[in-house]
Coordinates of N, CA and C in Angstrom, one line a residue:
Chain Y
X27 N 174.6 -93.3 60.4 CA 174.9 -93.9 61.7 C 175.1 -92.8 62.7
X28 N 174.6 -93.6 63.8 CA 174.8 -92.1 65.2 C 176.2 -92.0 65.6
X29 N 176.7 -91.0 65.3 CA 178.2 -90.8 66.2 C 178.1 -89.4 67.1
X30 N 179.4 -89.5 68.2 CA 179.6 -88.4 68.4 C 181.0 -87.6 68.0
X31 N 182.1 -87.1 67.9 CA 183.4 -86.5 67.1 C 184.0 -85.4 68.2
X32 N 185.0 -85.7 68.7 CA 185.5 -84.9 69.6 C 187.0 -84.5 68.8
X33 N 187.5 -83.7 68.1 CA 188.2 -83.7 66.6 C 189.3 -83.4 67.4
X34 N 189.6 -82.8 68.9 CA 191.1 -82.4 69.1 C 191.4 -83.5 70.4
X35 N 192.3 -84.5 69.9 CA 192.8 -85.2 71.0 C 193.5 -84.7 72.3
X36 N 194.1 -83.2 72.2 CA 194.2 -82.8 73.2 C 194.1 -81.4 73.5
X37 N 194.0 -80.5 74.4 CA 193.5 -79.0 74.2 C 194.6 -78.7 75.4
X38 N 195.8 -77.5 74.9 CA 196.7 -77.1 76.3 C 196.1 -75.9 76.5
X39 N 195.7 -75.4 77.7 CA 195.3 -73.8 77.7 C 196.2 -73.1 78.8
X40 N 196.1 -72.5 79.5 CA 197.5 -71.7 80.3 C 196.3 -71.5 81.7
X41 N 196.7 -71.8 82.7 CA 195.7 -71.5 84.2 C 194.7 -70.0 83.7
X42 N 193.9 -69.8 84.4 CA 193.0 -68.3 84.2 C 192.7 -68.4 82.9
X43 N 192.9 -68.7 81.2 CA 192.5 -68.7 80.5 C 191.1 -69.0 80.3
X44 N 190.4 -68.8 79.1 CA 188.8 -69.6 78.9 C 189.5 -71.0 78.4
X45 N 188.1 -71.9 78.2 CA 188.9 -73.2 77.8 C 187.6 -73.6 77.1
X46 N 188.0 -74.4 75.9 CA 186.9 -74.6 75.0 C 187.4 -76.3 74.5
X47 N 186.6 -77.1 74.6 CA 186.4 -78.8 74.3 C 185.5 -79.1 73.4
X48 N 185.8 -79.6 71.9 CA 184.8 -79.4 71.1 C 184.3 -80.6 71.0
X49 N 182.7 -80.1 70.7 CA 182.1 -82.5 70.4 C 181.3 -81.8 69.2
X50 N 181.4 -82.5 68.1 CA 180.2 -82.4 67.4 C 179.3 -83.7 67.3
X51 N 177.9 -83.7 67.0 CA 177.0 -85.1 66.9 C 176.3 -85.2 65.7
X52 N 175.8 -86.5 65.7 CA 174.9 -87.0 64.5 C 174.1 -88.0 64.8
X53 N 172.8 -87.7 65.0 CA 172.1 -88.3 65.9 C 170.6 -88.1 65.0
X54 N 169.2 -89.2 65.3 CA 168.4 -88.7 64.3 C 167.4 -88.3 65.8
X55 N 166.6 -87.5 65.3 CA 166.1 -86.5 66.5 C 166.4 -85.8 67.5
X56 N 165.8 -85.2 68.3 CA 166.2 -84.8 69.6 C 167.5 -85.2 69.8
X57 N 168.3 -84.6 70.2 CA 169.4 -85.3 71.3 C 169.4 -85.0 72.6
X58 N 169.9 -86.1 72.9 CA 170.4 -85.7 74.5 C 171.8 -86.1 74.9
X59 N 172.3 -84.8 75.0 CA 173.8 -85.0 75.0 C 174.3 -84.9 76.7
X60 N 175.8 -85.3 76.9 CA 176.1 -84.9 77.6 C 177.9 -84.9 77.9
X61 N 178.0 -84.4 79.1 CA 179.8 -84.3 79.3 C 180.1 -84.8 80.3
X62 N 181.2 -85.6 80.6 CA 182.0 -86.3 81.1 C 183.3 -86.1 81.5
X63 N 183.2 -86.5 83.0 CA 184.9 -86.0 83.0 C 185.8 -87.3 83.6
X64 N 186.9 -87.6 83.5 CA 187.6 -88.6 84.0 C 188.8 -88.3 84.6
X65 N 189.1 -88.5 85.6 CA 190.5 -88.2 86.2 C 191.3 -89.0 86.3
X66 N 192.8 -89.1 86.2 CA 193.5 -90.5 86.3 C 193.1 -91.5 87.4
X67 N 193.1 -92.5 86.5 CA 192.9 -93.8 87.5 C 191.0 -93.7 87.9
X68 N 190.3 -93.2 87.5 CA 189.0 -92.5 87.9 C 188.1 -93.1 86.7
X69 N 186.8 -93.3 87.4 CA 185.8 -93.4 86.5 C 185.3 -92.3 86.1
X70 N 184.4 -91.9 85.3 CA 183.4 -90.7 84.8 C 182.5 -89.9 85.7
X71 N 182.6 -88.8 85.8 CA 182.3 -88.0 86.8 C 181.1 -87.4 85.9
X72 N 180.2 -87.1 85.9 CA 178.7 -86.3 85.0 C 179.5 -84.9 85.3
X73 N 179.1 -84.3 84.4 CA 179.3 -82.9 84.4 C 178.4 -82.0 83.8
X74 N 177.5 -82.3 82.9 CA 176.0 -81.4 82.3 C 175.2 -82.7 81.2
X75 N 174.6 -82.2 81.2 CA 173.5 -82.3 80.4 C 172.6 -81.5 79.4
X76 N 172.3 -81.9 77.8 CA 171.1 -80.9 77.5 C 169.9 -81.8 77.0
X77 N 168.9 -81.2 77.6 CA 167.7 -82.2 77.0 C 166.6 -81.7 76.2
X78 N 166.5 -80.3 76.6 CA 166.0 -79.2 75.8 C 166.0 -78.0 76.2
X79 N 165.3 -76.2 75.6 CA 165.6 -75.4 76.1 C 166.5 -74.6 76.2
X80 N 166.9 -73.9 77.1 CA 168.2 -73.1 76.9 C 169.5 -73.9 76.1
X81 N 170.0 -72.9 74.9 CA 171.3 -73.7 74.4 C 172.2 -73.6 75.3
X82 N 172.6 -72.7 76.6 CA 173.6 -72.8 77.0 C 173.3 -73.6 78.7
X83 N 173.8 -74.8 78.5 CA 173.7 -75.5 80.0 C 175.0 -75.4 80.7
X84 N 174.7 -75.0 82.1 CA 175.5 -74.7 83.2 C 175.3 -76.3 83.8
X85 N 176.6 -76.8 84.5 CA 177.2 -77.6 84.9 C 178.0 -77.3 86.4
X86 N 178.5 -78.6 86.5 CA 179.2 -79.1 87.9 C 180.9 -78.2 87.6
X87 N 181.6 -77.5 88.8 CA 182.9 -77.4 88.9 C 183.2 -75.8 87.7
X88 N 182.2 -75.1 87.5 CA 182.1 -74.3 86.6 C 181.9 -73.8 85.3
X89 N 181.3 -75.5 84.9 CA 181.5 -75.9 83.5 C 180.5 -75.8 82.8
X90 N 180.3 -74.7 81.5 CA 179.1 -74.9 81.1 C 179.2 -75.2 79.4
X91 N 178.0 -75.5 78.6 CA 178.4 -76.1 77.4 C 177.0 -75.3 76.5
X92 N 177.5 -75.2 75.1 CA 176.2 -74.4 74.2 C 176.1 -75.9 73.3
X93 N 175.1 -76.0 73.1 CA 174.3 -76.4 72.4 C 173.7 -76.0 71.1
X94 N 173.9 -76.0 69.9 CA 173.8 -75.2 68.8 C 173.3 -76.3 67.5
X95 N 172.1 -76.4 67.7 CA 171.8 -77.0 66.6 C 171.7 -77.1 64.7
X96 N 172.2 -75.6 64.4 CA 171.9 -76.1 63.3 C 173.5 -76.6 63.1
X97 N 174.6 -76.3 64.1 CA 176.6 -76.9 63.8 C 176.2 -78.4 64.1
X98 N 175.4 -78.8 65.3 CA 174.9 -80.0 65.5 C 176.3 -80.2 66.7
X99 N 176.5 -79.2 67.4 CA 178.0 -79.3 68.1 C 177.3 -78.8 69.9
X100 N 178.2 -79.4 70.5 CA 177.9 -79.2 72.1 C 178.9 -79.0 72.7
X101 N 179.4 -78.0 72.2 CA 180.9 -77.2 73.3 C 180.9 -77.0 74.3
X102 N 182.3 -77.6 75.2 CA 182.0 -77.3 76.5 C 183.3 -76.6 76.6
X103 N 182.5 -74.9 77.9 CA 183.5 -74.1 78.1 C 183.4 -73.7 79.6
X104 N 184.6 -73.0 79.7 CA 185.0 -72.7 80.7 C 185.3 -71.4 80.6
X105 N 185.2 -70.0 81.1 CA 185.5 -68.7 81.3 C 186.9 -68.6 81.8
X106 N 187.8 -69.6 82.8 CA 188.6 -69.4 83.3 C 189.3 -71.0 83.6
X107 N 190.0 -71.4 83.1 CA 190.7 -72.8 83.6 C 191.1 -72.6 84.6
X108 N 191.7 -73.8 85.5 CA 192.3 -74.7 86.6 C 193.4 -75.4 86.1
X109 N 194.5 -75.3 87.1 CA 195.2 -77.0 86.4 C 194.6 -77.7 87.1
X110 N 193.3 -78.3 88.2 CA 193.1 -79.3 88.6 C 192.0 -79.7 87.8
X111 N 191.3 -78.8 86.6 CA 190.9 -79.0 85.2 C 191.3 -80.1 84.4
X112 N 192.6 -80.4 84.6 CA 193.3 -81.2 84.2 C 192.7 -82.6 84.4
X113 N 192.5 -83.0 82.9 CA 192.0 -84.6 83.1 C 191.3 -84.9 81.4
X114 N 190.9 -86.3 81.7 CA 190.0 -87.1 79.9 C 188.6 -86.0 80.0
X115 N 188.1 -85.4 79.1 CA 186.8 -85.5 79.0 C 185.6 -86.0 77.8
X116 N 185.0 -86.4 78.0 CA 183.8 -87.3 77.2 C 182.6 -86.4 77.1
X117 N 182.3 -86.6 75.7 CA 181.3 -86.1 74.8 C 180.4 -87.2 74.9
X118 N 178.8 -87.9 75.1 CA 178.3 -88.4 74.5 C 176.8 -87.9 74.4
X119 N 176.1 -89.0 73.6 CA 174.7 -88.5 73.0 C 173.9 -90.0 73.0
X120 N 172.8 -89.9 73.8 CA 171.9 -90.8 73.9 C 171.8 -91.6 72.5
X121 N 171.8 -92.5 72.2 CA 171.4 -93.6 70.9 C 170.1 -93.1 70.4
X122 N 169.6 -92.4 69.7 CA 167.9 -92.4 69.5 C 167.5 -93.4 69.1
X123 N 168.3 -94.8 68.7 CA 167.4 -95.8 68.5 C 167.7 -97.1 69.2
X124 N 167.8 -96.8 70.5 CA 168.0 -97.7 71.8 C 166.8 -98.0 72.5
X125 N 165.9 -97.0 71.6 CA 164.4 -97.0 72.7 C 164.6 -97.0 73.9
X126 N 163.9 -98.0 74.6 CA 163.6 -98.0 76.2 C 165.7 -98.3 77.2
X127 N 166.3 -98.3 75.5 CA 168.1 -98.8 76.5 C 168.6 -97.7 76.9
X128 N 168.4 -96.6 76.6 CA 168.8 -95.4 77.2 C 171.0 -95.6 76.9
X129 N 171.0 -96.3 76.1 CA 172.8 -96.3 75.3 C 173.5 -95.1 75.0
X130 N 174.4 -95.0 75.9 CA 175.0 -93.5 75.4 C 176.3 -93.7 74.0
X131 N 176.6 -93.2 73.5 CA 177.6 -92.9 72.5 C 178.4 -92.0 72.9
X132 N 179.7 -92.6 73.1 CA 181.0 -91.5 73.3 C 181.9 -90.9 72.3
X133 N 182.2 -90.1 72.5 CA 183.5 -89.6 71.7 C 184.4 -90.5 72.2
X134 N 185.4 -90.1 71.5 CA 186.9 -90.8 72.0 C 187.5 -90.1 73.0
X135 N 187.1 -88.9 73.3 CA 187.7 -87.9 74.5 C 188.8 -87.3 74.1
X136 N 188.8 -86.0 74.9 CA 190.0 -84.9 74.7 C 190.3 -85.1 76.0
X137 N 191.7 -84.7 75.9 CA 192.3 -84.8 77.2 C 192.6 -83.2 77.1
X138 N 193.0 -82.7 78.6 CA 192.7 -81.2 78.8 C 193.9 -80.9 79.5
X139 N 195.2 -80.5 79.1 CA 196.2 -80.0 80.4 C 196.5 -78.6 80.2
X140 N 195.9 -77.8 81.7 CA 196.0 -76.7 82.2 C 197.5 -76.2 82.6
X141 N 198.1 -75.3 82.1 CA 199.7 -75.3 82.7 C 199.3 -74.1 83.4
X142 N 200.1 -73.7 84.7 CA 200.3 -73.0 85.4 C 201.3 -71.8 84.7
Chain K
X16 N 174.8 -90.4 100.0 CA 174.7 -91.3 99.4 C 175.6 -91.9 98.5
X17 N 176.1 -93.3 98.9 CA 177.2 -94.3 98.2 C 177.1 -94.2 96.7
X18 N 178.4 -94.1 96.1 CA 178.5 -94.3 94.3 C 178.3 -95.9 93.9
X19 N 178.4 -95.7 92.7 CA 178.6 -96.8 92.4 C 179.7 -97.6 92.7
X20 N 180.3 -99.3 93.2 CA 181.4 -99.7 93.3 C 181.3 -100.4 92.6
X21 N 182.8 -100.6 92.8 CA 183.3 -102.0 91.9 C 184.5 -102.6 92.2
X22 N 184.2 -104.1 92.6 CA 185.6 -104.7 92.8 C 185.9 -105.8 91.7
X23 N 187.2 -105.9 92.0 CA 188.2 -105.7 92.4 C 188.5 -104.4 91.8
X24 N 189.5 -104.0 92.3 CA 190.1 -102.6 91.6 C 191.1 -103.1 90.4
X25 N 192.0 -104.0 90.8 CA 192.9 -104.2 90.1 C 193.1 -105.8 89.6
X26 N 192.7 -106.5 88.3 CA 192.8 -108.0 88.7 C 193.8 -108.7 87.5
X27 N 194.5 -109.0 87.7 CA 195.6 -109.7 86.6 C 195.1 -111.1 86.4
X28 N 195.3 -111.8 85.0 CA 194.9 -113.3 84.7 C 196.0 -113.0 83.6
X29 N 196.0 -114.6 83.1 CA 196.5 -114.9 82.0 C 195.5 -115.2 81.1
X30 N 196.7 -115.3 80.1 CA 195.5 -115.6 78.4 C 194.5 -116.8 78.5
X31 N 193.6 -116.9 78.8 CA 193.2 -118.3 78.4 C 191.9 -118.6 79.7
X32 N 192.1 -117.5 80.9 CA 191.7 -118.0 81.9 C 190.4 -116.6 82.2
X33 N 189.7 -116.9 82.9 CA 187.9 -116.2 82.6 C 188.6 -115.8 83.9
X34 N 187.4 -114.4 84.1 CA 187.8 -113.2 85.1 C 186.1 -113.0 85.2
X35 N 185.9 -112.1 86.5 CA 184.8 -112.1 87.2 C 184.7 -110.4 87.5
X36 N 183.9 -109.5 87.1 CA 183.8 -108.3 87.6 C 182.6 -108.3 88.3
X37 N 182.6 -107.2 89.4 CA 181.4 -107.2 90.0 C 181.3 -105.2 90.1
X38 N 179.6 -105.2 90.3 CA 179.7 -103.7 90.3 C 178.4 -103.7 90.7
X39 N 178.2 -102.7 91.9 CA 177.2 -102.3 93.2 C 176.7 -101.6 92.9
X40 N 175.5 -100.9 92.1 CA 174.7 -99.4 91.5 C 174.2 -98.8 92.4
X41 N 173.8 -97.6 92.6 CA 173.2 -96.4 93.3 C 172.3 -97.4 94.1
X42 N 172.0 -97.2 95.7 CA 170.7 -97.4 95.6 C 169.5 -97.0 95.1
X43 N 168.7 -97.8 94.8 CA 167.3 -96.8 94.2 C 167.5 -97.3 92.8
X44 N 168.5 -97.1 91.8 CA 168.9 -97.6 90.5 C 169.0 -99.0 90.2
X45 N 167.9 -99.4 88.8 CA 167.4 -100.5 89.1 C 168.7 -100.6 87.7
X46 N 169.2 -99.8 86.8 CA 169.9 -100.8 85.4 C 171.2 -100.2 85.1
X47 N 171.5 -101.4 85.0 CA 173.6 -101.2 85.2 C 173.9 -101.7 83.8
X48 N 174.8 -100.3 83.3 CA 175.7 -100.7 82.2 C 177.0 -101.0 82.3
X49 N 177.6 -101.7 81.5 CA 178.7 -102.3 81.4 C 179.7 -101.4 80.5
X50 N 180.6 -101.1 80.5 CA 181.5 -100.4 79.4 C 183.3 -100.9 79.2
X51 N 183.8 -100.8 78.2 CA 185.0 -101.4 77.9 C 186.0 -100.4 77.7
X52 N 187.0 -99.6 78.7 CA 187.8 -98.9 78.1 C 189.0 -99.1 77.5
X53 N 189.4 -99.4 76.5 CA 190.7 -100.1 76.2 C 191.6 -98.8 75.7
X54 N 193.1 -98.6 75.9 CA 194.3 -97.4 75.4 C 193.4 -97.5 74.1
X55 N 193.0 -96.4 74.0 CA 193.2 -95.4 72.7 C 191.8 -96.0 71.7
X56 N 191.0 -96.4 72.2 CA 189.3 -96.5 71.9 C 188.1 -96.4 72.7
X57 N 188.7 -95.4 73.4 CA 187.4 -94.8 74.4 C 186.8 -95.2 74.8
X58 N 184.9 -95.3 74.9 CA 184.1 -96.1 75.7 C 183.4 -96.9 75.1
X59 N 183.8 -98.2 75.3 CA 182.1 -99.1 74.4 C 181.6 -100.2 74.8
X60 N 180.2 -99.4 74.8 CA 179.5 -100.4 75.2 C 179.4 -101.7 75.1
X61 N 179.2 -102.6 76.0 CA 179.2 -103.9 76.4 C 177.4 -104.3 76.6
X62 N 177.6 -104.3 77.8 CA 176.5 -104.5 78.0 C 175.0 -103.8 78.9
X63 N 173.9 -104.2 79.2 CA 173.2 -103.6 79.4 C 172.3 -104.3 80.3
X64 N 172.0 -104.1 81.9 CA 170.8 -104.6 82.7 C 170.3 -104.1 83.0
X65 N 168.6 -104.8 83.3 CA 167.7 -104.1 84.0 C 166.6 -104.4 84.4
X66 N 166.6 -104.7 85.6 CA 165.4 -105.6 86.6 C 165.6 -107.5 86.1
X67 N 167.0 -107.4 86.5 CA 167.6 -108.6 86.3 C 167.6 -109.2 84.8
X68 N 167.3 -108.6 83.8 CA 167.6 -109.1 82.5 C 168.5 -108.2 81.7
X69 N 169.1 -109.2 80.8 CA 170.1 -108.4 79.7 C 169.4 -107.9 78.8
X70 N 169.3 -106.7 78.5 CA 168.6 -106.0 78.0 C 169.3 -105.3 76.3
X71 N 170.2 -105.4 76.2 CA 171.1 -105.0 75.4 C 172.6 -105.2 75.3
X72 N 173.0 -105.9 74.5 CA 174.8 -105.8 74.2 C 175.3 -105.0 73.2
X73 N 176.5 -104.7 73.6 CA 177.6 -104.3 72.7 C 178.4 -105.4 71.4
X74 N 178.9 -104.8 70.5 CA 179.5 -105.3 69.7 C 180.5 -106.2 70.0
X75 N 180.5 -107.2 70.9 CA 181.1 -108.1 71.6 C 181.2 -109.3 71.4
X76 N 182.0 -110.5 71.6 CA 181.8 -112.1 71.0 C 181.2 -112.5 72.4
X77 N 180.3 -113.9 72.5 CA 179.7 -114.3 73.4 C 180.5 -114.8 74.7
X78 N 181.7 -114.1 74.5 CA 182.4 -115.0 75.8 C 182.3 -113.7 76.8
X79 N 182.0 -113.0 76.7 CA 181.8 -111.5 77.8 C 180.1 -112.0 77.9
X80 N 179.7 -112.2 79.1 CA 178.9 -112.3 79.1 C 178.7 -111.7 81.0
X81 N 177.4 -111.6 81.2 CA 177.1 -111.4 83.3 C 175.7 -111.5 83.6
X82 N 175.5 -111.1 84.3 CA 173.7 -111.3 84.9 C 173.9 -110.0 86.0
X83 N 172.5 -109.7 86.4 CA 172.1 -108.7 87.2 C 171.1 -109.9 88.5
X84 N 172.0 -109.3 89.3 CA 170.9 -110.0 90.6 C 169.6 -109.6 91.0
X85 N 169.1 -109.9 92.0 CA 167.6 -109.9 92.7 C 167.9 -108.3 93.3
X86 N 168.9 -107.8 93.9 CA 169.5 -106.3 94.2 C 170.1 -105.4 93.4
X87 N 169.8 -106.3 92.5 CA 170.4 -105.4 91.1 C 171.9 -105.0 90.8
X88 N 172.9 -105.6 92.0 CA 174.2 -105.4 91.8 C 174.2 -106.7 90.4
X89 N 175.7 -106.3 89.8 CA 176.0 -107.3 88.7 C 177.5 -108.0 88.5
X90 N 177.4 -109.0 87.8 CA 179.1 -109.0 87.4 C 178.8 -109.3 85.7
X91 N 180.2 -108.7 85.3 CA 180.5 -109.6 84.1 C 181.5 -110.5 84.1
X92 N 181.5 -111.6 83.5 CA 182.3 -112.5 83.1 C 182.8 -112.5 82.2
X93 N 184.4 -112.6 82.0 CA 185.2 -112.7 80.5 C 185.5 -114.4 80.6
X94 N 185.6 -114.7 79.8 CA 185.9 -116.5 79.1 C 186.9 -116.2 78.3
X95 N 187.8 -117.2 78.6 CA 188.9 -117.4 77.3 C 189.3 -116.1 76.9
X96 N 190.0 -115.5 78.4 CA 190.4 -114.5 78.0 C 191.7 -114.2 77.2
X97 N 191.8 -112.9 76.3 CA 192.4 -112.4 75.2 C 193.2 -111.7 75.8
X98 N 194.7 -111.5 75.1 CA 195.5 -109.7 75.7 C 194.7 -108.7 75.3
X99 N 194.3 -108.6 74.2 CA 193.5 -107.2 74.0 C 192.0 -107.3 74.7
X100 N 192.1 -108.1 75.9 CA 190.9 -107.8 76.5 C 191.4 -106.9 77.8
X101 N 192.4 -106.6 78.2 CA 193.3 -105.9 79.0 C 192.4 -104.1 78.6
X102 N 192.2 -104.0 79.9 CA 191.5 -102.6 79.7 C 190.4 -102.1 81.0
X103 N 190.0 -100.7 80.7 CA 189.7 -100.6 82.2 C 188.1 -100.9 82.0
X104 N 187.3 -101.6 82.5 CA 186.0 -102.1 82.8 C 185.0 -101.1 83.8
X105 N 184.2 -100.3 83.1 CA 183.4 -99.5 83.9 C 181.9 -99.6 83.8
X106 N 181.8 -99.4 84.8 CA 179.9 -99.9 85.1 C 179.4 -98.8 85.9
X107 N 178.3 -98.3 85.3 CA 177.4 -97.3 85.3 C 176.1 -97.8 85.8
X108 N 175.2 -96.9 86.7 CA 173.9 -97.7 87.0 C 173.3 -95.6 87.2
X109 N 171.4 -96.0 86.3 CA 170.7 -95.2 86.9 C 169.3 -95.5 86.9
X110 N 168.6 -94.8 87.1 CA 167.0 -94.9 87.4 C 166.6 -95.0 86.0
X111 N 165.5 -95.6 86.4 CA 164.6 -96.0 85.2 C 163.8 -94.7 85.4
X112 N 162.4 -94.7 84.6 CA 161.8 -92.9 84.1 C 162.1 -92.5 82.7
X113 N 162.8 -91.3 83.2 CA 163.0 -90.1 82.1 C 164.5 -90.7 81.2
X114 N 164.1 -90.6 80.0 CA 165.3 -91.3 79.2 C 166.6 -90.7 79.1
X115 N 166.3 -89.4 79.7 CA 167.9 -88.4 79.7 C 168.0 -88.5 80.8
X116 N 167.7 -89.0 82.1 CA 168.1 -89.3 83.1 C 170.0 -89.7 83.0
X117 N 170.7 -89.3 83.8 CA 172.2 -89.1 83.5 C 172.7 -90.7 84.0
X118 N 174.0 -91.4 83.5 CA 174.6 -92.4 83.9 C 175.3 -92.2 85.3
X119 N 175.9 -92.7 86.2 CA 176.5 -92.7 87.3 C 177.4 -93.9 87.4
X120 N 178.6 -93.5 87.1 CA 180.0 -94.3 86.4 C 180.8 -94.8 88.0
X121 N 181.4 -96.4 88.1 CA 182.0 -96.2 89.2 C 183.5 -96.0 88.7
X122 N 184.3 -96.6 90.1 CA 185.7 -96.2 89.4 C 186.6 -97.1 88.7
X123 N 185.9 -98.2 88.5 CA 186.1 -99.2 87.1 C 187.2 -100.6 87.8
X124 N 186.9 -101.2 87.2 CA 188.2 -102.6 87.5 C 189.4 -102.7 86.3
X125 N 190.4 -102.9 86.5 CA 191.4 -102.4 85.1 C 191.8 -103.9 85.1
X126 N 191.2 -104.7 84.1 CA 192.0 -106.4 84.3 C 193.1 -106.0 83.1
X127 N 193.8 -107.0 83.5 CA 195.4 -107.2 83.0 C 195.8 -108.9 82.2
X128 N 195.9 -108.9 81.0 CA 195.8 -109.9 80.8 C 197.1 -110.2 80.4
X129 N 197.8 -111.4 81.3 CA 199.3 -111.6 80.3 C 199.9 -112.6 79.4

């Protein structure tokens, strides 16, 4: 079955630190993954994409993510956190067998709080 | 260029009584998904439009049901509604094309069922 696994329900990092959000996937072919951010009370904001090509994609707000196929994992990092970092973020990975539905699959989300 | 909306923002019912979501996609974006966020089970899919047909559902009983208009805005409908149908309701719309083309999420309707 296609999943995606986001294994740490929450990640605290300290302002200026790097910050790392793990997803790993299970998907049959290609994937096309992507990252998600939500802020309270907020719908999903896009934040990257990988569809092929470079493992490491650069993103929105400073956020970039590797892509590492044979861990089958799409980490998203940060060189330096925010506390306005602070918020849910979502892992998902296109359905490969949605055909023409284009269905995304989510993780359950890590929540991310930056302390000053 | 306008996000996706969605009204109401906030809508309270009781058990038993059907509720009405509506949600306005990008212009240009012809197919709007539907999504269920309930405390502590993340995102799932519901349902799925495009060019005014349902095109795909979620693991859902037939009382969640909606339609896609002639402008492609949509609503869903809950029937006989449930407490554990309490949860935030988010609807996504993007272009048809390229299949990694990205979703565009609005800021969701959070019904309240008591």
């Amino acid at each position: 079955a296609q999943s995606v696994a986001q294994p740490e329900d929450q990640v605290n990092v300290a302002e200026g630190n790097p910050l790392t959000v793990k997803c790993t996937y299970s998907v049959s072919g290609n994937p096309y993954l992507f990252w998600y951010v939500q802020y309270p009370n907020r719908g999903l904001q896009f934040l990257l994409k990988y569809i092929t090509g470079d493992n490491l994609v650069k993103g929105s707000y400073g956020f970039e993510a590797e892509f590492n196929k044979s861990q089958t994992s799409f980490h998203l990092k940060k060189p330096s956190a925010l506390v306005s970092d602070s918020a849910l973020y979502f892992c998902a990975v296109r359905d490969s067998h949605s055909g023409g539905y284009n269905k995304l699959i989510f993780g359950a989300g890590t929540r991310l709080a930056v302390h000053p | 260029e306008a996000g996706v909306t969605q009204s109401p923002t906030h809508l309270i019912k009781t058990r038993g009584q059907q509720a009405t979501l509506r949600c306005s996609p990008i212009s240009g974006h012809t197919s709007v998904y539907w999504y269920q966020q309930a405390l502590g089970l993340g995102l799932q899919f519901l349902l799925w439009y495009d060019e005014g047909e349902e095109r795909n559902r979620g693991n859902f009983p037939p009382r969640f049901s909606g339609r896609q208009f002639p402008n492609y805005s949509s609503e869903l409908n809950v029937n006989a509604l449930e407490l554990e149908d309490s949860a935030l309701y988010l609807c996504a719309s993007r272009t048809q094309g390229m299949s990694y083309n990205e979703q565009f999420f609005g800021p969701g309707t959070r019904l309240t069922v008591l």
